[in-house]
PDB file of C-alpha atoms and ligand atoms in Angstrom:
ATOM      1  CA  MET A  57       6.500   8.844  -8.146  1.00  0.00           C
ATOM      2  CA  THR A  58       8.950   7.594 -10.740  1.00  0.00           C
ATOM      3  CA  HIS A  59      11.840   9.703 -11.926  1.00  0.00           C
ATOM      4  CA  PRO A  60      12.662  10.853 -15.476  1.00  0.00           C
ATOM      5  CA  ALA A  61      15.606   9.037 -17.133  1.00  0.00           C
ATOM      6  CA  THR A  62      17.801  12.125 -16.759  1.00  0.00           C
ATOM      7  CA  GLU A  63      17.589  11.833 -12.971  1.00  0.00           C
ATOM      8  CA  ILE A  64      18.729   8.217 -12.864  1.00  0.00           C
ATOM      9  CA  PRO A  65      22.337   8.019 -11.639  1.00  0.00           C
ATOM     10  CA  THR A  66      25.000   6.465 -13.843  1.00  0.00           C
ATOM     11  CA  THR A  67      26.785   4.913 -10.881  1.00  0.00           C
ATOM     12  CA  PHE A  68      25.064   3.279  -7.951  1.00  0.00           C
ATOM     13  CA  ASP A  69      25.593   3.358  -4.240  1.00  0.00           C
ATOM     14  CA  LEU A  70      26.101  -0.338  -3.484  1.00  0.00           C
ATOM     15  CA  THR A  71      25.158   0.150   0.138  1.00  0.00           C
ATOM     16  CA  GLN A  72      21.750   1.160  -1.124  1.00  0.00           C
ATOM     17  CA  THR A  73      21.313  -1.240  -4.012  1.00  0.00           C
ATOM     18  CA  ASP A  74      22.852  -4.313  -2.331  1.00  0.00           C
ATOM     19  CA  GLY A  75      20.993  -3.473   0.844  1.00  0.00           C
ATOM     20  CA  LEU A  76      17.708  -3.378  -1.057  1.00  0.00           C
ATOM     21  CA  LEU A  77      18.455  -6.635  -2.871  1.00  0.00           C
ATOM     22  CA  ARG A  78      19.632  -8.482   0.232  1.00  0.00           C
ATOM     23  CA  THR A  79      16.878  -7.429   2.576  1.00  0.00           C
ATOM     24  CA  THR A  80      13.761  -7.512   0.430  1.00  0.00           C
ATOM     25  CA  LYS A  81      12.086 -10.451   2.085  1.00  0.00           C
ATOM     26  CA  ALA A  82       8.830 -12.255   2.468  1.00  0.00           C
ATOM     27  CA  VAL A  83       6.967 -10.007   4.919  1.00  0.00           C
ATOM     28  CA  SER A  84       4.226 -11.334   7.177  1.00  0.00           C
ATOM     29  CA  ARG A  85       3.685 -10.042  10.739  1.00  0.00           C
ATOM     30  CA  ARG A  86       5.138  -6.667   9.842  1.00  0.00           C
ATOM     31  CA  LEU A  87       2.460  -5.892   7.258  1.00  0.00           C
ATOM     32  CA  ASP A  88       0.390  -2.951   8.497  1.00  0.00           C
ATOM     33  CA  LEU A  89      -3.158  -4.215   8.115  1.00  0.00           C
ATOM     34  CA  THR A  90      -4.677  -0.909   9.215  1.00  0.00           C
ATOM     35  CA  ARG A  91      -3.364   1.375   6.486  1.00  0.00           C
ATOM     36  CA  ASP A  92      -4.681   1.665   2.929  1.00  0.00           C
ATOM     37  CA  VAL A  93      -2.202   1.335   0.071  1.00  0.00           C
ATOM     38  CA  PRO A  94      -2.950   3.941  -2.618  1.00  0.00           C
ATOM     39  CA  THR A  95      -3.539   2.416  -6.047  1.00  0.00           C
ATOM     40  CA  GLU A  96      -1.235   5.123  -7.495  1.00  0.00           C
ATOM     41  CA  LEU A  97       1.638   3.732  -5.440  1.00  0.00           C
ATOM     42  CA  ILE A  98       0.985   0.243  -6.784  1.00  0.00           C
ATOM     43  CA  LEU A  99       0.964   1.694 -10.313  1.00  0.00           C
ATOM     44  CA  ASP A 100       4.387   3.244  -9.633  1.00  0.00           C
ATOM     45  CA  CYS A 101       5.698  -0.194  -8.675  1.00  0.00           C
ATOM     46  CA  ILE A 102       4.161  -1.721 -11.797  1.00  0.00           C
ATOM     47  CA  ARG A 103       5.758   1.022 -13.915  1.00  0.00           C
ATOM     48  CA  ILE A 104       9.177   0.073 -12.526  1.00  0.00           C
ATOM     49  CA  ALA A 105       8.427  -3.648 -12.802  1.00  0.00           C
ATOM     50  CA  SER A 106       7.482  -3.316 -16.462  1.00  0.00           C
ATOM     51  CA  ALA A 107      11.117  -2.461 -17.265  1.00  0.00           C
ATOM     52  CA  ALA A 108      12.114  -6.062 -16.437  1.00  0.00           C
ATOM     53  CA  PRO A 109      13.168  -8.330 -19.311  1.00  0.00           C
ATOM     54  CA  ILE A 110      10.402  -9.947 -21.373  1.00  0.00           C
ATOM     55  CA  GLY A 111      10.733 -12.801 -23.859  1.00  0.00           C
ATOM     56  CA  GLY A 112      10.178 -11.950 -27.524  1.00  0.00           C
ATOM     57  CA  ASN A 113       9.506  -8.304 -26.673  1.00  0.00           C
ATOM     58  CA  ARG A 114       5.965  -9.427 -25.910  1.00  0.00           C
ATOM     59  CA  GLU A 115       4.351  -7.104 -23.386  1.00  0.00           C
ATOM     60  CA  ALA A 116       1.896  -9.660 -22.124  1.00  0.00           C
ATOM     61  CA  ASN A 117       2.123  -9.177 -18.383  1.00  0.00           C
ATOM     62  CA  ARG A 118      -1.005  -7.997 -16.613  1.00  0.00           C
ATOM     63  CA  TRP A 119      -1.596  -7.069 -12.972  1.00  0.00           C
ATOM     64  CA  LEU A 120      -4.840  -7.493 -11.122  1.00  0.00           C
ATOM     65  CA  VAL A 121      -5.028  -5.462  -7.911  1.00  0.00           C
ATOM     66  CA  VAL A 122      -7.701  -6.622  -5.491  1.00  0.00           C
ATOM     67  CA  LYS A 123      -8.738  -4.081  -2.861  1.00  0.00           C
ATOM     68  CA  ASP A 124     -12.418  -4.925  -2.550  1.00  0.00           C
ATOM     69  CA  PRO A 125     -12.941  -6.384   0.972  1.00  0.00           C
ATOM     70  CA  VAL A 126     -15.484  -9.012  -0.121  1.00  0.00           C
ATOM     71  CA  LYS A 127     -13.216 -10.295  -2.892  1.00  0.00           C
ATOM     72  CA  ARG A 128     -10.224 -10.323  -0.545  1.00  0.00           C
ATOM     73  CA  GLN A 129     -12.260 -12.400   1.887  1.00  0.00           C
ATOM     74  CA  GLN A 130     -13.211 -14.863  -0.858  1.00  0.00           C
ATOM     75  CA  LEU A 131      -9.595 -15.139  -2.038  1.00  0.00           C
ATOM     76  CA  ALA A 132      -8.465 -15.625   1.560  1.00  0.00           C
ATOM     77  CA  GLN A 133     -10.901 -18.480   2.020  1.00  0.00           C
ATOM     78  CA  LEU A 134      -9.613 -20.287  -1.079  1.00  0.00           C
ATOM     79  CA  TYR A 135      -6.050 -19.587   0.036  1.00  0.00           C
ATOM     80  CA  GLN A 136      -6.713 -21.070   3.484  1.00  0.00           C
ATOM     81  CA  GLU A 137      -8.315 -24.169   2.006  1.00  0.00           C
ATOM     82  CA  VAL A 138      -5.016 -24.906   0.272  1.00  0.00           C
ATOM     83  CA  GLY A 139      -2.594 -23.375   2.757  1.00  0.00           C
ATOM     84  CA  ASN A 140      -3.909 -24.620   6.099  1.00  0.00           C
ATOM     85  CA  PRO A 141      -3.564 -28.372   5.477  1.00  0.00           C
ATOM     86  CA  TYR A 142      -0.211 -27.822   3.758  1.00  0.00           C
ATOM     87  CA  LEU A 143       1.111 -25.763   6.679  1.00  0.00           C
ATOM     88  CA  ALA A 144      -0.254 -28.295   9.192  1.00  0.00           C
ATOM     89  CA  ALA A 145       1.644 -31.087   7.419  1.00  0.00           C
ATOM     90  CA  LEU A 146       4.853 -29.036   7.418  1.00  0.00           C
ATOM     91  CA  ARG A 147       4.372 -28.117  11.088  1.00  0.00           C
ATOM     92  CA  ALA A 148       4.102 -31.763  12.067  1.00  0.00           C
ATOM     93  CA  LYS A 149       7.594 -32.364  10.663  1.00  0.00           C
ATOM     94  CA  ALA A 150       9.311 -29.139  11.761  1.00  0.00           C
ATOM     95  CA  GLU A 151      11.761 -29.005  14.645  1.00  0.00           C
ATOM     96  CA  PRO A 152      10.261 -26.642  17.270  1.00  0.00           C
ATOM     97  CA  GLY A 153      12.186 -23.353  17.428  1.00  0.00           C
ATOM     98  CA  SER A 154      13.941 -23.967  14.075  1.00  0.00           C
ATOM     99  CA  ARG A 155      14.019 -21.464  11.191  1.00  0.00           C
ATOM    100  CA  GLN A 156      11.664 -23.787   9.317  1.00  0.00           C
ATOM    101  CA  ALA A 157       9.204 -23.626  12.234  1.00  0.00           C
ATOM    102  CA  ARG A 158       9.351 -19.819  12.131  1.00  0.00           C
ATOM    103  CA  VAL A 159       8.851 -19.772   8.354  1.00  0.00           C
ATOM    104  CA  ILE A 160       5.769 -21.982   8.797  1.00  0.00           C
ATOM    105  CA  GLU A 161       4.282 -19.695  11.451  1.00  0.00           C
ATOM    106  CA  ALA A 162       4.929 -16.652   9.236  1.00  0.00           C
ATOM    107  CA  GLY A 163       3.076 -18.477   6.446  1.00  0.00           C
ATOM    108  CA  GLN A 164       0.246 -19.302   8.828  1.00  0.00           C
ATOM    109  CA  TYR A 165      -0.004 -15.655   9.845  1.00  0.00           C
ATOM    110  CA  ILE A 166      -0.475 -14.672   6.206  1.00  0.00           C
ATOM    111  CA  ALA A 167      -3.081 -17.387   5.695  1.00  0.00           C
ATOM    112  CA  ASP A 168      -4.967 -16.219   8.796  1.00  0.00           C
ATOM    113  CA  HIS A 169      -4.837 -12.520   7.879  1.00  0.00           C
ATOM    114  CA  LEU A 170      -4.887 -12.477   4.082  1.00  0.00           C
ATOM    115  CA  ALA A 171      -8.352 -10.909   3.932  1.00  0.00           C
ATOM    116  CA  GLU A 172      -7.106  -7.980   6.031  1.00  0.00           C
ATOM    117  CA  VAL A 173      -4.142  -7.159   3.792  1.00  0.00           C
ATOM    118  CA  PRO A 174      -5.143  -3.923   2.023  1.00  0.00           C
ATOM    119  CA  ALA A 175      -4.057  -4.951  -1.477  1.00  0.00           C
ATOM    120  CA  LEU A 176      -3.661  -8.377  -3.069  1.00  0.00           C
ATOM    121  CA  VAL A 177      -1.763  -8.131  -6.336  1.00  0.00           C
ATOM    122  CA  LEU A 178      -1.955 -10.916  -8.909  1.00  0.00           C
ATOM    123  CA  PRO A 179       0.684 -10.861 -11.658  1.00  0.00           C
ATOM    124  CA  ILE A 180      -0.764 -12.586 -14.706  1.00  0.00           C
ATOM    125  CA  ARG A 181       0.783 -13.575 -18.039  1.00  0.00           C
ATOM    126  CA  LEU A 182      -1.280 -13.825 -21.198  1.00  0.00           C
ATOM    127  CA  GLY A 183      -0.829 -17.335 -22.561  1.00  0.00           C
ATOM    128  CA  VAL A 184      -0.390 -20.750 -20.987  1.00  0.00           C
ATOM    129  CA  VAL A 185       2.505 -23.186 -20.937  1.00  0.00           C
ATOM    130  CA  GLY A 186       2.350 -25.574 -23.874  1.00  0.00           C
ATOM    131  CA  GLU A 187       0.475 -23.202 -26.179  1.00  0.00           C
ATOM    132  CA  GLY A 188       2.491 -22.234 -29.293  1.00  0.00           C
ATOM    133  CA  VAL A 189       6.064 -21.336 -28.394  1.00  0.00           C
ATOM    134  CA  PHE A 190       5.405 -20.910 -24.684  1.00  0.00           C
ATOM    135  CA  ASN A 191       7.400 -23.333 -22.621  1.00  0.00           C
ATOM    136  CA  ALA A 192       7.542 -22.887 -18.849  1.00  0.00           C
ATOM    137  CA  GLN A 193      10.953 -21.216 -19.050  1.00  0.00           C
ATOM    138  CA  SER A 194       9.848 -18.525 -21.451  1.00  0.00           C
ATOM    139  CA  LEU A 195       6.478 -17.929 -19.877  1.00  0.00           C
ATOM    140  CA  TYR A 196       7.580 -17.679 -16.246  1.00  0.00           C
ATOM    141  CA  GLY A 197      10.883 -16.103 -17.298  1.00  0.00           C
ATOM    142  CA  SER A 198       8.923 -13.203 -18.774  1.00  0.00           C
ATOM    143  CA  VAL A 199       6.969 -12.435 -15.667  1.00  0.00           C
ATOM    144  CA  VAL A 200       8.886 -13.505 -12.550  1.00  0.00           C
ATOM    145  CA  PRO A 201      11.669 -10.917 -13.066  1.00  0.00           C
ATOM    146  CA  ALA A 202       8.951  -8.265 -13.231  1.00  0.00           C
ATOM    147  CA  VAL A 203       7.353  -9.627 -10.074  1.00  0.00           C
ATOM    148  CA  TRP A 204      10.658  -9.374  -8.232  1.00  0.00           C
ATOM    149  CA  SER A 205      11.182  -5.840  -9.554  1.00  0.00           C
ATOM    150  CA  PHE A 206       7.715  -5.039  -8.268  1.00  0.00           C
ATOM    151  CA  GLN A 207       8.686  -6.353  -4.838  1.00  0.00           C
ATOM    152  CA  LEU A 208      11.905  -4.308  -4.832  1.00  0.00           C
ATOM    153  CA  ALA A 209      10.113  -1.153  -5.975  1.00  0.00           C
ATOM    154  CA  ALA A 210       7.480  -1.752  -3.310  1.00  0.00           C
ATOM    155  CA  ARG A 211      10.085  -2.220  -0.594  1.00  0.00           C
ATOM    156  CA  SER A 212      11.803   1.049  -1.580  1.00  0.00           C
ATOM    157  CA  ARG A 213       8.447   2.790  -1.108  1.00  0.00           C
ATOM    158  CA  GLY A 214       7.817   1.348   2.356  1.00  0.00           C
ATOM    159  CA  LEU A 215       5.631  -1.536   1.183  1.00  0.00           C
ATOM    160  CA  GLY A 216       6.123  -5.143   2.238  1.00  0.00           C
ATOM    161  CA  THR A 217       5.188  -8.016  -0.073  1.00  0.00           C
ATOM    162  CA  ARG A 218       5.297 -11.784  -0.160  1.00  0.00           C
ATOM    163  CA  TYR A 219       5.449 -14.115  -3.169  1.00  0.00           C
ATOM    164  CA  THR A 220       2.723 -16.737  -2.736  1.00  0.00           C
ATOM    165  CA  THR A 221       1.571 -19.546  -4.986  1.00  0.00           C
ATOM    166  CA  TYR A 222      -0.907 -21.607  -2.940  1.00  0.00           C
ATOM    167  CA  LEU A 223      -3.763 -20.337  -5.080  1.00  0.00           C
ATOM    168  CA  ALA A 224      -2.295 -21.859  -8.237  1.00  0.00           C
ATOM    169  CA  THR A 225      -4.282 -25.037  -7.613  1.00  0.00           C
ATOM    170  CA  ARG A 226      -7.485 -22.997  -7.325  1.00  0.00           C
ATOM    171  CA  ALA A 227      -6.870 -20.882 -10.429  1.00  0.00           C
ATOM    172  CA  ARG A 228     -10.239 -21.753 -11.937  1.00  0.00           C
ATOM    173  CA  GLU A 229     -12.154 -20.449  -8.904  1.00  0.00           C
ATOM    174  CA  VAL A 230      -9.935 -17.360  -8.707  1.00  0.00           C
ATOM    175  CA  ALA A 231     -10.634 -16.721 -12.402  1.00  0.00           C
ATOM    176  CA  GLU A 232     -14.381 -16.964 -11.817  1.00  0.00           C
ATOM    177  CA  LEU A 233     -14.225 -14.680  -8.819  1.00  0.00           C
ATOM    178  CA  LEU A 234     -12.204 -11.988 -10.569  1.00  0.00           C
ATOM    179  CA  GLY A 235     -13.430 -12.377 -14.151  1.00  0.00           C
ATOM    180  CA  ILE A 236     -10.028 -13.516 -15.429  1.00  0.00           C
ATOM    181  CA  PRO A 237     -10.295 -14.921 -18.982  1.00  0.00           C
ATOM    182  CA  GLU A 238      -9.096 -18.366 -20.056  1.00  0.00           C
ATOM    183  CA  GLU A 239      -5.713 -18.881 -21.711  1.00  0.00           C
ATOM    184  CA  VAL A 240      -3.835 -16.781 -19.171  1.00  0.00           C
ATOM    185  CA  THR A 241      -1.509 -17.857 -16.369  1.00  0.00           C
ATOM    186  CA  GLN A 242      -2.010 -16.644 -12.802  1.00  0.00           C
ATOM    187  CA  VAL A 243       1.580 -16.503 -11.651  1.00  0.00           C
ATOM    188  CA  ALA A 244       1.331 -15.557  -7.987  1.00  0.00           C
ATOM    189  CA  LEU A 245      -0.565 -13.581  -5.402  1.00  0.00           C
ATOM    190  CA  LEU A 246       1.306 -10.857  -3.543  1.00  0.00           C
ATOM    191  CA  PRO A 247      -0.133  -9.468  -0.330  1.00  0.00           C
ATOM    192  CA  VAL A 248       0.949  -5.796  -0.326  1.00  0.00           C
ATOM    193  CA  ALA A 249       0.856  -3.449   2.680  1.00  0.00           C
ATOM    194  CA  TYR A 250       2.998  -0.792   4.306  1.00  0.00           C
ATOM    195  CA  TYR A 251       5.493  -2.479   6.589  1.00  0.00           C
ATOM    196  CA  THR A 252       6.065  -1.520  10.193  1.00  0.00           C
ATOM    197  CA  GLY A 253       9.522  -1.001  11.674  1.00  0.00           C
ATOM    198  CA  GLU A 254      12.526   0.050   9.636  1.00  0.00           C
ATOM    199  CA  ARG A 255      15.121  -2.646   9.285  1.00  0.00           C
ATOM    200  CA  PHE A 256      15.085  -6.068   7.701  1.00  0.00           C
ATOM    201  CA  SER A 257      17.991  -8.423   8.237  1.00  0.00           C
ATOM    202  CA  PRO A 258      19.436 -10.210   5.185  1.00  0.00           C
ATOM    203  CA  ALA A 259      17.899 -13.614   4.453  1.00  0.00           C
ATOM    204  CA  PRO A 260      20.238 -16.407   5.571  1.00  0.00           C
ATOM    205  CA  ARG A 261      21.516 -18.161   2.443  1.00  0.00           C
ATOM    206  CA  ARG A 262      24.381 -20.521   1.561  1.00  0.00           C
ATOM    207  CA  ASP A 263      27.772 -19.160   0.591  1.00  0.00           C
ATOM    208  CA  PRO A 264      27.938 -18.596  -3.208  1.00  0.00           C
ATOM    209  CA  ALA A 265      31.114 -20.705  -3.488  1.00  0.00           C
ATOM    210  CA  GLU A 266      29.140 -23.691  -2.161  1.00  0.00           C
ATOM    211  CA  ILE A 267      26.546 -23.463  -4.902  1.00  0.00           C
ATOM    212  CA  THR A 268      28.662 -22.394  -7.884  1.00  0.00           C
ATOM    213  CA  TYR A 269      30.633 -24.540 -10.357  1.00  0.00           C
ATOM    214  CA  LEU A 270      33.362 -23.431 -12.707  1.00  0.00           C
ATOM    215  CA  ASP A 271      33.469 -24.905 -16.232  1.00  0.00           C
ATOM    216  CA  SER A 272      32.139 -28.286 -15.116  1.00  0.00           C
ATOM    217  CA  TRP A 273      29.595 -29.644 -12.633  1.00  0.00           C
ATOM    218  CA  GLU A 274      32.518 -31.677 -11.299  1.00  0.00           C
ATOM    219  CA  ASN A 275      34.337 -28.518 -10.326  1.00  0.00           C
ATOM    220  CA  PRO A 276      32.575 -26.739  -7.455  1.00  0.00           C
ATOM    221  CA  VAL A 277      34.134 -23.372  -6.693  1.00  0.00           C
ATOM    222  CA  GLY A 278      34.044 -23.923  -2.930  1.00  0.00           C
TER     223      GLY A 278
HETATM  224  C1  FMN B 280       7.921 -19.636  -5.650  1.00  0.00           C
HETATM  225  C2  FMN B 280       7.536 -19.229  -4.260  1.00  0.00           C
HETATM  226  C3  FMN B 280       6.292 -19.588  -3.765  1.00  0.00           C
HETATM  227  C4  FMN B 280       5.906 -19.213  -2.482  1.00  0.00           C
HETATM  228  N1  FMN B 280       4.642 -19.517  -2.052  1.00  0.00           N
HETATM  229  C5  FMN B 280       4.256 -19.112  -0.825  1.00  0.00           C
HETATM  230  C6  FMN B 280       2.912 -19.302  -0.408  1.00  0.00           C
HETATM  231  O1  FMN B 280       2.065 -19.797  -1.153  1.00  0.00           O
HETATM  232  N2  FMN B 280       2.588 -18.866   0.834  1.00  0.00           N
HETATM  233  C7  FMN B 280       3.481 -18.248   1.662  1.00  0.00           C
HETATM  234  O2  FMN B 280       3.117 -17.879   2.794  1.00  0.00           O
HETATM  235  N3  FMN B 280       4.752 -18.025   1.282  1.00  0.00           N
HETATM  236  C8  FMN B 280       5.146 -18.431   0.059  1.00  0.00           C
HETATM  237  N4  FMN B 280       6.418 -18.162  -0.356  1.00  0.00           N
HETATM  238  C9  FMN B 280       7.315 -17.409   0.551  1.00  0.00           C
HETATM  239  C10 FMN B 280       8.317 -18.322   1.167  1.00  0.00           C
HETATM  240  O3  FMN B 280       7.662 -19.140   2.084  1.00  0.00           O
HETATM  241  C11 FMN B 280       9.383 -17.437   1.844  1.00  0.00           C
HETATM  242  O4  FMN B 280      10.258 -17.075   0.824  1.00  0.00           O
HETATM  243  C12 FMN B 280      10.020 -18.129   2.987  1.00  0.00           C
HETATM  244  O5  FMN B 280       9.181 -17.865   4.069  1.00  0.00           O
HETATM  245  C13 FMN B 280      11.444 -17.702   3.291  1.00  0.00           C
HETATM  246  O6  FMN B 280      11.511 -16.352   3.556  1.00  0.00           O
HETATM  247  P1  FMN B 280      12.692 -15.478   2.863  1.00  0.00           P
HETATM  248  O7  FMN B 280      12.522 -15.668   1.382  1.00  0.00           O
HETATM  249  O8  FMN B 280      12.419 -14.068   3.292  1.00  0.00           O
HETATM  250  O9  FMN B 280      13.983 -16.027   3.369  1.00  0.00           O
HETATM  251  C14 FMN B 280       6.800 -18.493  -1.653  1.00  0.00           C
HETATM  252  C15 FMN B 280       8.048 -18.109  -2.151  1.00  0.00           C
HETATM  253  C16 FMN B 280       8.408 -18.450  -3.443  1.00  0.00           C
HETATM  254  C17 FMN B 280       9.747 -18.001  -3.960  1.00  0.00           C
END
């Protein structure tokens, strides 16, 4: 359900909005693999996501929602072919018990269970980098904000998501599998499922003063 413009508040409860922004995270083990995600709910998220900024007022974002179990299995196999060796290489270098080690195991969980995730959502942009006026900044800049809005809208509706890009190197096979035409960019694949539990802790990130400069690169704020 989305709300008519008249119902949208003019001031925002920062506890709610900051909480949503700070705790919308890459979900893995907490995806409920047993519960279907209604397509209508995904459409609600896409409706919200479509309000994100787009370059040149060009509404060229498309969303491919994969719920068919056979296709999910085929996508999962391609995903594992890329992800498993990559994760194994990362694991070999990770300090046991570190955050990096946990991130790797969360990634492995997704690779192992991708076929069981009830909906796999592929945001797609018409056009490819290098064609006409499309540089990488304008192409990805027109779709990634919408993808993040989708993830926020999903989270507010009890759905967990994860931004994944391993399949980018297998885009041709994905295109064949799903009938995606040429001259479009597959931006990501988002596993989407209801999440279990209630709370997410904020992602640990560096202090803004450490990563911000004022007037000159030589003048870090922190
Ligand atoms: C551009 C991008 C690509 C990513 N690709 C993958 C991926 O292919 N597979 C995966 O499991 N996670 C992927 N992730 C999720 C990150 O691994 C995740 O953000 C990381 O586990 C840290 O979690 P956090 O963002 O909740 O702090 C990607 C995230 C981003 C932003």
